[in-house]
Amino acid sequence: MIALKDKISIHNDPWEAYKEVEKFGETKLSNIEFTTTTLCNMRCAHCAVGYTLQLKDPDTIDMTTILKRLDEVEHLSTLSITGGEPMFSKKSIKETVTPILEYAKSRGIYTQMNSNLTINYDRYEPLIDLIDVMHISHNWGTIDEFAEVGFHVMDKKPPLKARYKLYEQIVENARRLSEAGMFVSAETMLNKSTLPHLEKIHKEIVNDMKCARHEVHPMYPSDFASDLNVLTIEETKTAIRQLLSFRDEDTWMLFGTLPILPCSMNADDLSFLDEVHSAKNVTVRNDPDGRSRLNVNVFTGDVIVTDFGDETGTIENIIDTPLQDVYDKWKQSALNQTINCHCPKVKCLGPNLLVKNMYYPDVDFKVNEKRMNNK
C-alpha cells in the first residue's frame, strides 16, 4: 500500500530540517540526495559540481545495495535526485533514477529532482507522478547571459541559436510541467550578476514559467565555483528587501542559507529578519545539509555532507557502512561541532559551513547559542 503524503505548502516543507527537531527533540537523518549522473549538456560558471562532470558515466553500484541502505534509514522522509543533469541519459533514467523514485513512492517519501529543464518535455512527462518537486536554478537576467554563463566552462559550445532555443525550452517546460500539476520550484542565487536583474527574473519565474515557488539563496564559493563574486551581508539584505518590495505576494518565496542569523548583535540584522518573517507567503528554511541530509554518489557509494564536499571530503561509503552510521559519525565530528547549535525560541539550527567560513570564521556559535538560550 502506498502511503499518502500531505500537500507541499508554506505550512508543509518536507525539506525543513526543524521538522525532526519538533518531532523528536533533535535532528535526524531524514533526507538522502543521490548524485545519479556525471553528464550534463551545460557547463554553468556557477555550477557547484562542475569539476565532477564527465563525457561518460561510470558503472553504478548495485541498486540492491542502494535500496537496502535506504531501508535502514528509519526516519527517511525526503529523497533528492541531482547530477549533472539527471534527465540527460535515458540509461540513467531507466536504471537508476526511476527505481529510486519508485522506491520513494512506495514508501510515501517526498521526492525532488534538480534539473536544468532543457531536455525535451516528453522525457519529463513519464515521471510527473513520481516527482513531488521539480527544482531548477534560474539565474538569467538576459537570454544572452544564459548563452554565455550557462556554457562558460564548455570548450566547444553549441551554436548560439541552439543555446537560445534551450533557454526558451526551459521556460516552456517549466510552464507545461506546472500546468500538468507538478510543483516546480525555481531557485535564484544572489550574487553580483543576478543583482541588477532580480525583478525580471522573479516575474519570469512567476508569470511565464508558472512556478509554485521562488527560492532565493545567497551564492557561496564552493568547489568548482570558488571564484564567485559573493555579496556582503549588507548587499544581501538590500537585495532581499528589494525582492520583497516587488515580488508577487501570492507566490511562495523561500529563503535559504541566509547569512543573517537571529543571534546577530546588529539591530538592522534583527529588523531585517522581522521583515522577512512577517512577509506574506515567505518562509526561511534551516539548511538541511549536515542536519538532516547526506549525499550519496551512485557510482562509488561515497557519502558526503551535501553542498560542501570540499570542506568535509568523503565521510564513508555505503557499500560497507549503513547511512545511519555515516550520519552519526558526522554529527560527532569536530567539524560539525563548529556549527552544531540550536536556538529553540527562534527555531534556528545555525549556519552551514559555507556561511560560517564566508562570513563568520571567528564566531563561536556555541557561545551565541548559550547567550540566546539564556535570554
Coordinates of C-alpha atoms in Angstrom, one line a residue:
M1 CA 0.0 0.0 0.0
I2 CA 1.3 3.4 -1.0
A3 CA 1.4 5.9 1.9
L4 CA -0.4 9.2 1.4
K5 CA 1.5 12.5 1.6
D6 CA 0.3 15.9 2.7
K7 CA 0.4 18.6 0.0
I8 CA 3.6 20.7 -0.1
S9 CA 2.9 24.3 1.0
I10 CA 4.3 27.0 3.2
H11 CA 2.9 25.1 6.1
N12 CA 4.5 21.8 4.9
D13 CA 8.0 22.0 3.6
P14 CA 9.3 18.4 3.9
W15 CA 12.9 19.5 3.4
E16 CA 12.8 21.7 6.5
A17 CA 15.3 20.2 9.0
Y18 CA 13.4 21.6 12.0
K19 CA 10.5 19.2 11.4
E20 CA 12.6 16.4 13.1
V21 CA 13.5 18.7 16.0
E22 CA 9.9 19.4 16.7
K23 CA 9.0 15.7 16.4
F24 CA 12.0 14.0 18.1
G25 CA 13.7 16.8 20.0
E26 CA 16.8 16.6 17.8
T27 CA 17.8 16.5 14.1
K28 CA 17.5 13.1 12.4
L29 CA 18.7 11.7 9.1
S30 CA 15.6 12.2 7.0
N31 CA 16.9 13.2 3.5
I32 CA 19.2 11.4 1.1
E33 CA 20.4 13.1 -2.0
F34 CA 21.7 11.0 -4.8
T35 CA 24.2 12.1 -7.5
T36 CA 22.9 9.9 -10.3
T37 CA 24.9 11.2 -13.3
T38 CA 28.2 12.9 -14.2
L39 CA 26.7 14.0 -17.6
C40 CA 25.4 17.5 -18.4
N41 CA 24.5 19.4 -21.6
M42 CA 25.6 22.6 -19.9
R43 CA 28.7 24.0 -18.1
C44 CA 27.5 26.8 -15.9
A45 CA 30.1 29.2 -14.5
H46 CA 28.3 28.9 -11.1
C47 CA 28.0 25.1 -11.0
A48 CA 28.8 23.7 -7.6
V49 CA 29.9 20.3 -9.0
G50 CA 31.4 21.2 -12.4
Y51 CA 34.7 19.5 -11.6
T52 CA 32.9 16.1 -11.4
L53 CA 31.3 16.3 -14.8
Q54 CA 32.4 13.8 -17.4
L55 CA 31.6 12.7 -21.0
K56 CA 30.6 9.2 -20.0
D57 CA 29.0 7.8 -16.8
P58 CA 30.9 5.1 -14.9
D59 CA 29.1 1.9 -13.9
T60 CA 26.9 2.4 -10.8
I61 CA 27.0 0.3 -7.7
D62 CA 24.3 -2.4 -7.4
M63 CA 20.8 -1.0 -6.9
T64 CA 20.1 -3.7 -4.4
T65 CA 22.7 -2.1 -2.1
I66 CA 21.3 1.4 -2.6
L67 CA 17.8 0.3 -1.7
K68 CA 18.9 -1.8 1.2
R69 CA 20.7 1.3 2.7
L70 CA 17.5 3.3 2.2
D71 CA 15.5 0.6 4.0
E72 CA 17.8 1.1 7.0
V73 CA 17.1 4.8 7.4
E74 CA 14.2 4.8 9.9
H75 CA 13.1 8.4 9.6
L76 CA 13.6 8.9 5.9
S77 CA 11.0 11.3 4.6
T78 CA 12.6 13.0 1.5
L79 CA 14.8 12.0 -1.4
S80 CA 16.6 14.3 -3.9
I81 CA 18.0 13.4 -7.3
T82 CA 20.8 15.5 -8.7
G83 CA 23.7 15.3 -11.1
G84 CA 25.0 16.5 -13.6
E85 CA 21.7 16.7 -15.4
P86 CA 19.6 13.7 -14.2
M87 CA 17.4 13.7 -17.3
F88 CA 20.2 13.7 -19.8
S89 CA 20.8 10.0 -20.1
K90 CA 18.0 7.6 -20.9
K91 CA 20.0 4.8 -19.5
S92 CA 20.4 6.6 -16.2
I93 CA 16.7 7.4 -16.0
K94 CA 15.7 3.8 -16.6
E95 CA 18.3 2.0 -14.5
T96 CA 18.9 4.5 -11.6
V97 CA 16.5 7.4 -11.4
T98 CA 13.3 5.6 -11.9
P99 CA 13.9 2.7 -9.5
I100 CA 14.9 5.2 -6.7
L101 CA 11.8 7.3 -7.4
E102 CA 9.5 4.3 -7.4
Y103 CA 11.0 3.1 -4.1
A104 CA 10.3 6.5 -2.6
K105 CA 6.7 6.4 -3.9
S106 CA 6.1 3.0 -2.4
R107 CA 7.3 4.3 1.0
G108 CA 5.5 7.6 0.9
I109 CA 8.7 9.6 0.7
Y110 CA 8.7 13.1 -0.9
T111 CA 11.0 13.4 -3.9
Q112 CA 12.8 16.3 -5.6
M113 CA 14.6 16.3 -8.9
N114 CA 17.2 19.0 -9.7
S115 CA 17.1 19.6 -13.4
N116 CA 18.0 22.4 -15.8
L117 CA 14.8 21.7 -17.7
T118 CA 16.5 21.9 -21.1
I119 CA 15.6 18.3 -22.1
N120 CA 12.7 17.6 -24.3
Y121 CA 9.4 17.6 -22.4
D122 CA 8.5 14.0 -23.4
R123 CA 11.3 12.8 -21.2
Y124 CA 9.9 14.5 -18.1
E125 CA 6.3 13.6 -18.7
P126 CA 6.5 9.9 -17.6
L127 CA 8.0 10.9 -14.2
I128 CA 5.4 13.5 -13.3
D129 CA 3.6 11.2 -10.9
L130 CA 6.9 10.2 -9.3
I131 CA 8.3 13.6 -8.6
D132 CA 6.9 15.9 -5.9
V133 CA 9.2 18.9 -6.6
M134 CA 11.0 19.8 -9.8
H135 CA 13.8 22.1 -8.8
I136 CA 15.6 24.4 -11.3
S137 CA 18.2 27.0 -10.9
H138 CA 17.1 30.2 -12.7
N139 CA 19.7 33.0 -12.6
W140 CA 19.4 34.6 -16.0
G141 CA 19.0 38.3 -16.4
T142 CA 19.0 38.0 -20.2
I143 CA 19.0 35.3 -22.8
D144 CA 22.5 36.3 -23.8
E145 CA 23.7 35.8 -20.3
F146 CA 22.3 32.3 -20.3
A147 CA 24.0 31.6 -23.6
E148 CA 27.4 32.8 -22.2
V149 CA 27.4 31.9 -18.5
G150 CA 25.4 28.6 -18.9
F151 CA 28.1 27.3 -21.2
H152 CA 31.0 29.2 -19.8
V153 CA 33.2 26.3 -19.0
M154 CA 32.5 24.3 -22.2
D155 CA 35.4 24.1 -24.7
K156 CA 33.2 23.6 -27.7
K157 CA 29.9 25.5 -27.2
P158 CA 26.7 24.7 -29.2
P159 CA 25.7 27.3 -31.8
L160 CA 24.3 30.5 -30.4
K161 CA 20.8 29.8 -31.9
A162 CA 20.8 26.3 -30.2
R163 CA 21.6 27.9 -26.8
Y164 CA 18.8 30.4 -27.3
K165 CA 16.4 27.5 -28.1
L166 CA 17.4 25.8 -24.8
Y167 CA 16.5 28.9 -22.9
E168 CA 13.1 29.0 -24.5
Q169 CA 12.7 25.3 -23.7
I170 CA 13.4 25.9 -20.0
V171 CA 10.6 28.4 -19.8
E172 CA 8.2 26.3 -21.8
N173 CA 9.0 23.1 -19.9
A174 CA 8.5 24.8 -16.5
R175 CA 5.2 26.2 -17.6
R176 CA 4.0 22.9 -19.1
L177 CA 5.0 20.9 -16.0
S178 CA 3.3 23.4 -13.7
E179 CA 0.2 23.3 -15.8
A180 CA 0.3 19.5 -15.6
G181 CA 0.1 19.7 -11.8
M182 CA 3.8 19.4 -10.9
F183 CA 5.2 21.6 -8.1
V184 CA 8.0 23.5 -9.9
S185 CA 10.4 25.5 -7.7
A186 CA 12.9 27.9 -9.3
E187 CA 15.9 28.9 -7.3
T188 CA 17.8 32.1 -7.8
M189 CA 21.3 32.7 -6.4
L190 CA 22.1 36.1 -5.1
N191 CA 25.4 37.4 -6.5
K192 CA 26.7 40.5 -8.3
S193 CA 25.5 39.1 -11.7
T194 CA 21.9 38.5 -10.7
L195 CA 21.5 41.6 -8.5
P196 CA 20.6 44.0 -11.4
H197 CA 18.0 41.6 -12.8
L198 CA 16.1 40.3 -9.8
E199 CA 12.8 41.8 -10.7
K200 CA 12.9 40.5 -14.3
I201 CA 13.9 37.0 -13.0
H202 CA 11.2 36.9 -10.4
K203 CA 8.5 38.0 -12.9
E204 CA 9.6 35.4 -15.5
I205 CA 9.5 32.6 -12.8
V206 CA 6.0 33.6 -11.7
N207 CA 4.3 34.8 -14.9
D208 CA 6.0 32.9 -17.7
M209 CA 7.1 29.7 -16.0
K210 CA 4.1 29.5 -13.6
C211 CA 6.3 28.2 -10.8
A212 CA 4.7 27.4 -7.5
R213 CA 7.7 28.7 -5.5
H214 CA 10.6 31.0 -5.9
E215 CA 13.6 30.0 -3.8
V216 CA 16.3 32.6 -3.1
H217 CA 19.8 31.7 -1.8
P218 CA 22.9 33.8 -1.5
M219 CA 25.7 32.2 -3.6
Y220 CA 28.8 30.9 -1.8
P221 CA 32.1 29.9 -3.4
S222 CA 32.3 26.1 -3.3
D223 CA 34.5 23.6 -5.2
F224 CA 34.2 24.3 -8.9
A225 CA 32.6 27.7 -8.4
S226 CA 35.2 29.0 -6.0
D227 CA 35.9 32.4 -7.7
L228 CA 32.4 33.8 -7.5
N229 CA 31.7 37.4 -6.6
V230 CA 29.6 37.0 -3.5
L231 CA 27.6 39.7 -1.8
T232 CA 28.4 41.2 1.6
I233 CA 25.8 40.8 4.3
E234 CA 24.6 44.4 3.7
E235 CA 24.3 43.8 0.0
T236 CA 22.3 40.6 0.7
K237 CA 19.9 42.4 3.0
T238 CA 19.4 45.2 0.4
A239 CA 18.8 42.7 -2.4
I240 CA 16.2 40.7 -0.3
R241 CA 14.4 43.9 0.7
Q242 CA 14.1 44.9 -2.9
L243 CA 12.8 41.4 -3.7
L244 CA 10.1 41.8 -1.0
S245 CA 9.1 45.1 -2.4
F246 CA 8.2 44.0 -5.9
R247 CA 7.5 40.2 -5.6
D248 CA 4.2 38.6 -6.3
E249 CA 2.8 38.1 -2.7
D250 CA 0.6 35.2 -3.9
T251 CA 3.6 33.1 -4.8
W252 CA 5.6 31.2 -2.1
M253 CA 9.0 32.7 -1.7
L254 CA 11.6 30.6 0.3
F255 CA 14.9 31.9 1.6
G256 CA 17.7 29.5 2.4
T257 CA 21.3 29.6 3.6
L258 CA 20.8 33.2 4.8
P259 CA 24.0 34.7 6.4
I260 CA 21.8 36.8 8.7
L261 CA 21.0 34.9 11.9
P262 CA 18.8 35.6 14.9
C263 CA 21.9 35.5 17.2
S264 CA 23.3 38.6 15.5
M265 CA 24.0 41.6 17.8
N266 CA 23.3 44.0 14.8
A267 CA 20.0 45.8 15.2
D268 CA 19.4 46.1 11.4
D269 CA 20.0 42.3 11.0
L270 CA 17.3 41.7 13.5
S271 CA 15.0 44.2 11.9
F272 CA 15.6 42.6 8.5
L273 CA 14.7 39.1 9.9
D274 CA 11.5 40.6 11.3
E275 CA 10.6 42.0 7.9
V276 CA 11.3 38.6 6.2
H277 CA 9.3 36.5 8.7
S278 CA 6.3 38.9 8.7
A279 CA 6.0 39.0 4.9
K280 CA 3.1 37.2 3.3
N281 CA 3.8 33.7 1.9
V282 CA 7.5 33.8 2.8
T283 CA 9.5 31.1 4.7
V284 CA 13.1 30.8 5.8
R285 CA 14.4 27.3 5.7
N286 CA 17.0 25.8 8.0
D287 CA 19.7 24.4 5.8
P288 CA 19.3 20.6 5.6
D289 CA 23.0 19.9 4.7
G290 CA 24.6 18.2 7.7
R291 CA 21.5 18.5 9.8
S292 CA 19.1 16.1 8.1
R293 CA 20.8 15.3 4.7
L294 CA 23.6 13.3 3.2
N295 CA 24.7 12.9 -0.4
V296 CA 25.4 9.5 -2.0
N297 CA 27.3 9.0 -5.2
V298 CA 25.6 6.1 -7.1
F299 CA 28.9 5.3 -8.9
T300 CA 31.2 5.0 -6.0
G301 CA 28.9 4.7 -3.0
D302 CA 30.8 7.6 -1.4
V303 CA 28.9 9.8 1.1
I304 CA 29.5 13.5 1.6
V305 CA 27.7 16.2 3.5
T306 CA 25.8 17.8 0.6
D307 CA 26.9 21.1 -0.9
F308 CA 30.2 21.4 0.9
G309 CA 32.0 18.2 0.0
D310 CA 35.2 20.3 -0.5
E311 CA 35.1 21.0 3.3
T312 CA 34.4 17.5 4.6
G313 CA 35.5 15.2 1.8
T314 CA 34.1 11.7 1.7
I315 CA 32.9 10.6 5.2
E316 CA 32.2 6.9 4.5
N317 CA 31.0 4.5 1.8
I318 CA 27.5 2.8 1.7
I319 CA 29.0 -0.4 0.3
D320 CA 30.3 -1.3 3.8
T321 CA 28.6 1.3 6.1
P322 CA 24.9 2.0 6.8
L323 CA 23.8 5.5 6.2
Q324 CA 22.7 6.0 9.8
D325 CA 26.3 5.1 10.9
V326 CA 27.7 7.7 8.5
Y327 CA 25.3 10.3 9.8
D328 CA 26.1 9.5 13.5
K329 CA 29.9 9.8 12.7
W330 CA 29.3 13.2 11.0
K331 CA 27.3 14.5 14.0
Q332 CA 30.1 13.6 16.4
S333 CA 32.8 15.1 14.2
A334 CA 34.8 18.2 15.4
L335 CA 33.9 20.0 12.2
N336 CA 30.2 19.6 12.8
Q337 CA 30.5 20.8 16.4
T338 CA 31.6 24.3 15.0
I339 CA 28.0 24.7 13.6
N340 CA 26.0 22.3 15.8
C341 CA 23.9 24.9 17.5
H342 CA 20.2 25.2 18.2
C343 CA 18.1 28.1 19.5
P344 CA 14.5 26.8 20.1
K345 CA 13.0 30.3 20.7
V346 CA 13.6 31.2 17.1
K347 CA 13.7 27.7 15.6
C348 CA 17.2 28.2 14.2
L349 CA 19.7 25.5 13.6
G350 CA 22.6 27.9 12.9
P351 CA 24.7 28.3 9.7
N352 CA 26.1 25.7 7.5
L353 CA 29.9 25.5 6.9
L354 CA 29.8 27.7 3.8
V355 CA 28.0 30.5 5.7
K356 CA 30.3 30.2 8.7
N357 CA 33.5 30.2 6.7
M358 CA 32.5 33.0 4.5
Y359 CA 31.0 35.5 7.0
Y360 CA 31.7 34.2 10.5
P361 CA 35.1 32.5 10.5
D362 CA 35.9 33.7 14.0
V363 CA 32.5 33.4 15.6
D364 CA 31.9 30.6 18.2
F365 CA 28.2 29.7 17.6
K366 CA 28.1 27.6 20.7
V367 CA 28.7 30.8 22.7
N368 CA 25.9 32.5 20.7
E369 CA 23.7 29.5 21.4
K370 CA 24.3 29.9 25.1
R371 CA 23.6 33.6 25.1
M372 CA 20.4 33.2 23.0
N373 CA 19.0 30.3 25.2
N374 CA 19.7 32.2 28.4
K375 CA 17.6 35.2 27.4

